[in-house]
mmCIF file of C-alpha atoms in Angstrom:
data_model
loop_
_atom_site.group_PDB
_atom_site.id
_atom_site.type_symbol
_atom_site.label_atom_id
_atom_site.label_comp_id
_atom_site.label_asym_id
_atom_site.label_seq_id
_atom_site.Cartn_x
_atom_site.Cartn_y
_atom_site.Cartn_z
ATOM 1 C CA ASP B 1 -58.854 16.892 3.205
ATOM 2 C CA ALA B 2 -55.186 16.467 2.316
ATOM 3 C CA GLY B 3 -54.096 19.124 4.766
ATOM 4 C CA VAL B 4 -51.675 21.943 4.046
ATOM 5 C CA ILE B 5 -49.455 20.956 1.147
ATOM 6 C CA GLN B 6 -45.993 22.400 0.733
ATOM 7 C CA SER B 7 -43.587 21.865 -2.106
ATOM 8 C CA PRO B 8 -40.855 21.003 -2.503
ATOM 9 C CA ARG B 9 -40.135 19.054 0.708
ATOM 10 C CA HIS B 10 -36.414 19.519 0.236
ATOM 11 C CA GLU B 11 -34.516 22.109 -1.763
ATOM 12 C CA VAL B 12 -30.780 22.424 -2.190
ATOM 13 C CA THR B 13 -29.585 25.446 -4.094
ATOM 14 C CA GLU B 14 -26.444 27.443 -4.648
ATOM 15 C CA MET B 15 -25.895 30.811 -3.115
ATOM 16 C CA GLY B 16 -27.237 33.563 -5.342
ATOM 17 C CA GLN B 17 -29.967 31.471 -6.911
ATOM 18 C CA GLU B 18 -33.663 32.237 -6.691
ATOM 19 C CA VAL B 19 -35.744 29.891 -4.550
ATOM 20 C CA THR B 20 -39.531 29.609 -4.601
ATOM 21 C CA LEU B 21 -41.428 27.733 -1.919
ATOM 22 C CA ARG B 22 -45.049 26.855 -2.485
ATOM 23 C CA CYS B 23 -48.048 26.296 -0.262
ATOM 24 C CA LYS B 24 -51.582 25.088 -0.854
ATOM 25 C CA PRO B 25 -53.698 25.780 2.237
ATOM 26 C CA ILE B 26 -56.740 23.880 3.433
ATOM 27 C CA SER B 27 -59.874 24.963 1.630
ATOM 28 C CA GLY B 28 -61.864 27.508 3.630
ATOM 29 C CA HIS B 29 -58.964 28.770 5.694
ATOM 30 C CA ASP B 30 -58.828 32.543 5.479
ATOM 31 C CA TYR B 31 -55.535 33.055 7.293
ATOM 32 C CA LEU B 32 -52.217 31.864 5.900
ATOM 33 C CA PHE B 33 -48.906 32.078 7.731
ATOM 34 C CA TRP B 34 -45.278 31.518 6.726
ATOM 35 C CA TYR B 35 -42.889 30.532 9.522
ATOM 36 C CA ARG B 36 -39.193 29.747 9.518
ATOM 37 C CA GLN B 37 -37.527 27.310 11.910
ATOM 38 C CA THR B 38 -33.818 27.378 12.703
ATOM 39 C CA MET B 39 -31.749 26.061 15.577
ATOM 40 C CA MET B 40 -30.615 29.546 16.497
ATOM 41 C CA ARG B 41 -33.905 31.434 16.303
ATOM 42 C CA GLY B 42 -36.528 28.740 16.737
ATOM 43 C CA LEU B 43 -39.914 29.235 15.063
ATOM 44 C CA GLU B 44 -40.426 32.752 13.826
ATOM 45 C CA LEU B 45 -43.244 34.308 11.848
ATOM 46 C CA LEU B 46 -42.244 35.743 8.509
ATOM 47 C CA ILE B 47 -45.546 37.023 7.130
ATOM 48 C CA TYR B 48 -49.246 36.331 7.291
ATOM 49 C CA PHE B 49 -52.230 36.928 5.045
ATOM 50 C CA ASN B 50 -55.938 37.317 5.686
ATOM 51 C CA ASN B 51 -58.232 36.727 2.727
ATOM 52 C CA ASN B 52 -55.164 36.839 0.449
ATOM 53 C CA VAL B 53 -54.079 40.273 1.731
ATOM 54 C CA PRO B 54 -50.741 40.605 3.561
ATOM 55 C CA ILE B 55 -51.433 41.761 7.112
ATOM 56 C CA ASP B 56 -48.038 41.701 8.784
ATOM 57 C CA ASP B 57 -44.734 41.235 6.978
ATOM 58 C CA SER B 58 -42.560 42.648 9.748
ATOM 59 C CA GLY B 59 -40.890 39.273 10.172
ATOM 60 C CA MET B 60 -39.557 39.139 6.631
ATOM 61 C CA PRO B 61 -35.826 39.421 7.225
ATOM 62 C CA GLU B 62 -34.762 41.376 4.169
ATOM 63 C CA ASP B 63 -35.898 42.638 0.818
ATOM 64 C CA ARG B 64 -34.552 39.427 -0.635
ATOM 65 C CA PHE B 65 -37.669 37.756 0.754
ATOM 66 C CA SER B 66 -41.078 38.222 -0.803
ATOM 67 C CA ALA B 67 -44.404 36.424 -0.449
ATOM 68 C CA LYS B 68 -47.546 36.420 -2.514
ATOM 69 C CA MET B 69 -51.001 34.957 -2.266
ATOM 70 C CA PRO B 70 -52.653 35.379 -5.667
ATOM 71 C CA ASN B 71 -55.728 33.403 -4.612
ATOM 72 C CA ALA B 72 -57.187 31.547 -1.672
ATOM 73 C CA SER B 73 -55.613 28.249 -2.656
ATOM 74 C CA PHE B 74 -51.996 29.170 -3.324
ATOM 75 C CA SER B 75 -49.129 31.105 -1.809
ATOM 76 C CA THR B 76 -45.441 31.445 -2.575
ATOM 77 C CA LEU B 77 -42.413 32.541 -0.620
ATOM 78 C CA LYS B 78 -39.515 33.649 -2.771
ATOM 79 C CA ILE B 79 -35.914 34.304 -1.839
ATOM 80 C CA GLN B 80 -33.799 36.133 -4.392
ATOM 81 C CA PRO B 81 -30.851 35.942 -4.161
ATOM 82 C CA SER B 82 -30.496 33.141 -1.651
ATOM 83 C CA GLU B 83 -27.700 33.055 0.947
ATOM 84 C CA PRO B 84 -26.382 30.246 3.173
ATOM 85 C CA ARG B 85 -27.936 31.899 6.249
ATOM 86 C CA ASP B 86 -31.367 31.348 4.673
ATOM 87 C CA SER B 87 -30.951 27.618 5.260
ATOM 88 C CA ALA B 88 -33.880 26.578 7.461
ATOM 89 C CA VAL B 89 -37.169 24.714 7.474
ATOM 90 C CA TYR B 90 -39.984 26.877 6.164
ATOM 91 C CA PHE B 91 -43.523 26.089 7.274
ATOM 92 C CA CYS B 92 -46.804 27.207 5.862
ATOM 93 C CA ALA B 93 -49.865 27.134 8.132
ATOM 94 C CA GLY B 94 -53.460 28.222 7.969
ATOM 95 C CA ASN B 95 -56.603 28.609 9.985
ATOM 96 C CA ARG B 96 -60.115 29.928 9.888
ATOM 97 C CA GLY B 97 -61.100 32.553 12.401
ATOM 98 C CA ASP B 98 -60.266 31.502 15.944
ATOM 99 C CA THR B 99 -59.461 27.881 15.187
ATOM 100 C CA GLU B 100 -56.049 26.409 15.657
ATOM 101 C CA ALA B 101 -53.434 26.676 12.919
ATOM 102 C CA PHE B 102 -52.772 23.638 10.746
ATOM 103 C CA PHE B 103 -49.211 23.237 9.560
ATOM 104 C CA GLY B 104 -47.727 21.741 6.437
ATOM 105 C CA GLN B 105 -44.829 19.301 6.545
ATOM 106 C CA GLY B 106 -42.356 22.062 5.781
ATOM 107 C CA THR B 107 -39.705 22.697 3.154
ATOM 108 C CA ARG B 108 -36.130 22.082 4.217
ATOM 109 C CA LEU B 109 -33.988 24.622 2.367
ATOM 110 C CA THR B 110 -30.238 24.257 2.141
ATOM 111 C CA VAL B 111 -28.247 27.009 0.471
ATOM 112 C CA VAL B 112 -24.651 26.016 -0.308
ATOM 113 C CA ALA X 1 -46.638 42.370 22.660
ATOM 114 C CA GLN X 2 -46.927 38.661 23.253
ATOM 115 C CA SER X 3 -44.207 36.307 24.388
ATOM 116 C CA VAL X 4 -43.820 32.762 25.615
ATOM 117 C CA THR X 5 -41.145 31.298 27.859
ATOM 118 C CA GLN X 6 -40.584 27.579 28.049
ATOM 119 C CA LEU X 7 -38.456 26.537 31.010
ATOM 120 C CA GLY X 8 -36.084 23.715 30.187
ATOM 121 C CA SER X 9 -34.922 23.068 26.654
ATOM 122 C CA HIS X 10 -34.539 19.363 27.459
ATOM 123 C CA VAL X 11 -36.602 17.200 29.804
ATOM 124 C CA SER X 12 -35.913 13.535 30.403
ATOM 125 C CA VAL X 13 -38.353 11.187 32.141
ATOM 126 C CA SER X 14 -38.662 7.458 32.593
ATOM 127 C CA GLU X 15 -41.394 5.554 30.833
ATOM 128 C CA GLY X 16 -44.475 5.615 33.057
ATOM 129 C CA ALA X 17 -43.391 8.739 34.928
ATOM 130 C CA LEU X 18 -45.213 12.065 35.060
ATOM 131 C CA VAL X 19 -44.474 14.512 32.259
ATOM 132 C CA LEU X 20 -44.454 18.215 33.133
ATOM 133 C CA LEU X 21 -43.450 20.795 30.534
ATOM 134 C CA ARG X 22 -43.546 24.403 31.656
ATOM 135 C CA CYS X 23 -44.848 27.401 29.754
ATOM 136 C CA ASN X 24 -45.313 30.980 30.898
ATOM 137 C CA TYR X 25 -46.811 33.634 28.680
ATOM 138 C CA SER X 26 -47.047 37.360 28.470
ATOM 139 C CA SER X 27 -49.968 39.039 26.768
ATOM 140 C CA SER X 28 -51.643 42.419 27.146
ATOM 141 C CA VAL X 29 -55.014 40.994 26.118
ATOM 142 C CA PRO X 30 -56.793 37.705 26.905
ATOM 143 C CA PRO X 31 -54.678 35.095 25.198
ATOM 144 C CA TYR X 32 -55.290 31.995 23.193
ATOM 145 C CA LEU X 33 -52.754 29.370 24.209
ATOM 146 C CA PHE X 34 -51.626 26.264 22.390
ATOM 147 C CA TRP X 35 -49.331 23.314 22.752
ATOM 148 C CA TYR X 36 -47.941 21.775 19.582
ATOM 149 C CA VAL X 37 -45.793 18.662 19.172
ATOM 150 C CA GLN X 38 -43.177 18.145 16.478
ATOM 151 C CA TYR X 39 -41.770 14.752 15.609
ATOM 152 C CA PRO X 40 -38.491 14.550 13.659
ATOM 153 C CA ASN X 41 -38.771 15.867 10.107
ATOM 154 C CA GLN X 42 -42.453 16.584 10.563
ATOM 155 C CA GLY X 43 -44.669 19.613 10.795
ATOM 156 C CA LEU X 44 -46.334 20.783 13.978
ATOM 157 C CA GLN X 45 -49.378 18.975 15.286
ATOM 158 C CA LEU X 46 -51.811 20.510 17.750
ATOM 159 C CA LEU X 47 -51.972 18.801 21.145
ATOM 160 C CA LEU X 48 -54.456 21.133 22.802
ATOM 161 C CA LYS X 49 -55.667 24.709 22.954
ATOM 162 C CA TYR X 50 -57.113 27.197 25.444
ATOM 163 C CA THR X 51 -59.522 29.806 24.105
ATOM 164 C CA SER X 52 -61.131 31.208 27.284
ATOM 165 C CA ALA X 53 -63.523 28.362 27.980
ATOM 166 C CA ALA X 54 -62.558 25.749 30.612
ATOM 167 C CA THR X 55 -59.240 26.430 32.305
ATOM 168 C CA LEU X 56 -58.304 22.730 32.319
ATOM 169 C CA VAL X 57 -57.884 21.626 28.750
ATOM 170 C CA LYS X 58 -57.610 18.031 27.636
ATOM 171 C CA GLY X 59 -55.817 17.170 24.440
ATOM 172 C CA ILE X 60 -54.772 14.228 22.370
ATOM 173 C CA ASN X 61 -52.565 11.349 23.527
ATOM 174 C CA GLY X 62 -53.466 11.831 27.203
ATOM 175 C CA PHE X 63 -51.997 15.319 27.545
ATOM 176 C CA GLU X 64 -53.683 18.151 29.413
ATOM 177 C CA ALA X 65 -52.838 21.694 30.417
ATOM 178 C CA GLU X 66 -54.210 24.145 32.933
ATOM 179 C CA PHE X 67 -54.531 27.851 32.288
ATOM 180 C CA LYS X 68 -53.604 29.826 35.412
ATOM 181 C CA LYS X 69 -54.098 33.520 34.883
ATOM 182 C CA SER X 70 -52.635 34.496 38.257
ATOM 183 C CA GLU X 71 -49.403 32.694 37.381
ATOM 184 C CA THR X 72 -49.541 33.465 33.635
ATOM 185 C CA SER X 73 -48.828 29.795 33.087
ATOM 186 C CA PHE X 74 -50.055 27.045 30.800
ATOM 187 C CA HIS X 75 -48.050 23.972 31.800
ATOM 188 C CA LEU X 76 -48.450 20.704 29.906
ATOM 189 C CA THR X 77 -48.800 17.434 31.803
ATOM 190 C CA LYS X 78 -49.289 13.757 31.178
ATOM 191 C CA PRO X 79 -49.642 11.280 34.052
ATOM 192 C CA SER X 80 -47.642 8.477 32.481
ATOM 193 C CA ALA X 81 -45.018 8.926 29.775
ATOM 194 C CA HIS X 82 -44.826 6.583 26.821
ATOM 195 C CA MET X 83 -41.855 6.027 24.563
ATOM 196 C CA SER X 84 -43.854 7.454 21.669
ATOM 197 C CA ASP X 85 -44.099 10.809 23.503
ATOM 198 C CA ALA X 86 -40.454 11.562 22.728
ATOM 199 C CA ALA X 87 -40.584 14.687 20.558
ATOM 200 C CA GLU X 88 -40.222 18.452 20.726
ATOM 201 C CA TYR X 89 -43.039 20.415 22.305
ATOM 202 C CA PHE X 90 -43.862 24.044 21.624
ATOM 203 C CA CYS X 91 -46.060 26.386 23.588
ATOM 204 C CA ALA X 92 -47.579 29.238 21.595
ATOM 205 C CA VAL X 93 -49.772 32.292 22.167
ATOM 206 C CA SER X 94 -52.059 34.360 19.982
ATOM 207 C CA ASP X 95 -55.102 36.556 20.508
ATOM 208 C CA THR X 96 -58.121 37.898 18.684
ATOM 209 C CA GLY X 97 -56.175 40.967 17.597
ATOM 210 C CA ARG X 98 -53.129 39.134 16.313
ATOM 211 C CA ARG X 99 -53.916 35.748 14.878
ATOM 212 C CA ALA X 100 -50.344 34.741 14.219
ATOM 213 C CA LEU X 101 -48.726 32.450 16.759
ATOM 214 C CA THR X 102 -45.766 33.471 18.877
ATOM 215 C CA PHE X 103 -43.834 30.363 19.862
ATOM 216 C CA GLY X 104 -41.662 29.468 22.780
ATOM 217 C CA SER X 105 -38.222 28.057 22.168
ATOM 218 C CA GLY X 106 -39.392 24.474 22.549
ATOM 219 C CA THR X 107 -38.724 21.623 24.974
ATOM 220 C CA ARG X 108 -37.285 18.361 23.774
ATOM 221 C CA LEU X 109 -38.785 15.460 25.723
ATOM 222 C CA GLN X 110 -36.760 12.287 26.117
ATOM 223 C CA VAL X 111 -38.408 9.146 27.468
ATOM 224 C CA GLN X 112 -36.074 6.567 28.957
ATOM 225 C CA PRO X 113 -37.071 2.885 29.015
#
């Protein structure tokens, strides 16, 4: 298995632009999580899905952030419009039941 | 609500010395506890996990951790540090009701030659 695949690995965009981060989870994983990592706030949960249904989006910072999971093999995190304070590393992770979460390599987002 | 406290944002040890990284948790229900390691520009990799079986958990790369309910602790240890252990280590908690991980702030381990 190729593991959790995130794309792009790096994204540099201008303030005000729309950014879409993508995640392909491991086949068979029924939970999918989006985390954000910054120096100031550490690793924080943004949203998670179970069987493609959003369960908890209380960590999504603002309405500018949205996430979808149209099927079991794909999820997106969109920021529109982007702001410099959104600069961070965004991780996608997944698991099945009570197993540990497997993380992707992350997308490093820089908003200038 | 769950929370994790990692004491010491930076720990420095000599190669061959004992590694001890501290983690205390708070959870209103029986927790699942994890230690993850992150190397520069990489994702998080699981070192070990506690899910209510044995209280002493052995993980990869010679690491182990002991779940102590009375102390609400889950400290990570390794008898002899290796240069390749230099990385950032995160303790995390979840439970059967809330599958998402709550992370500590991380401890950066430096290994001196």
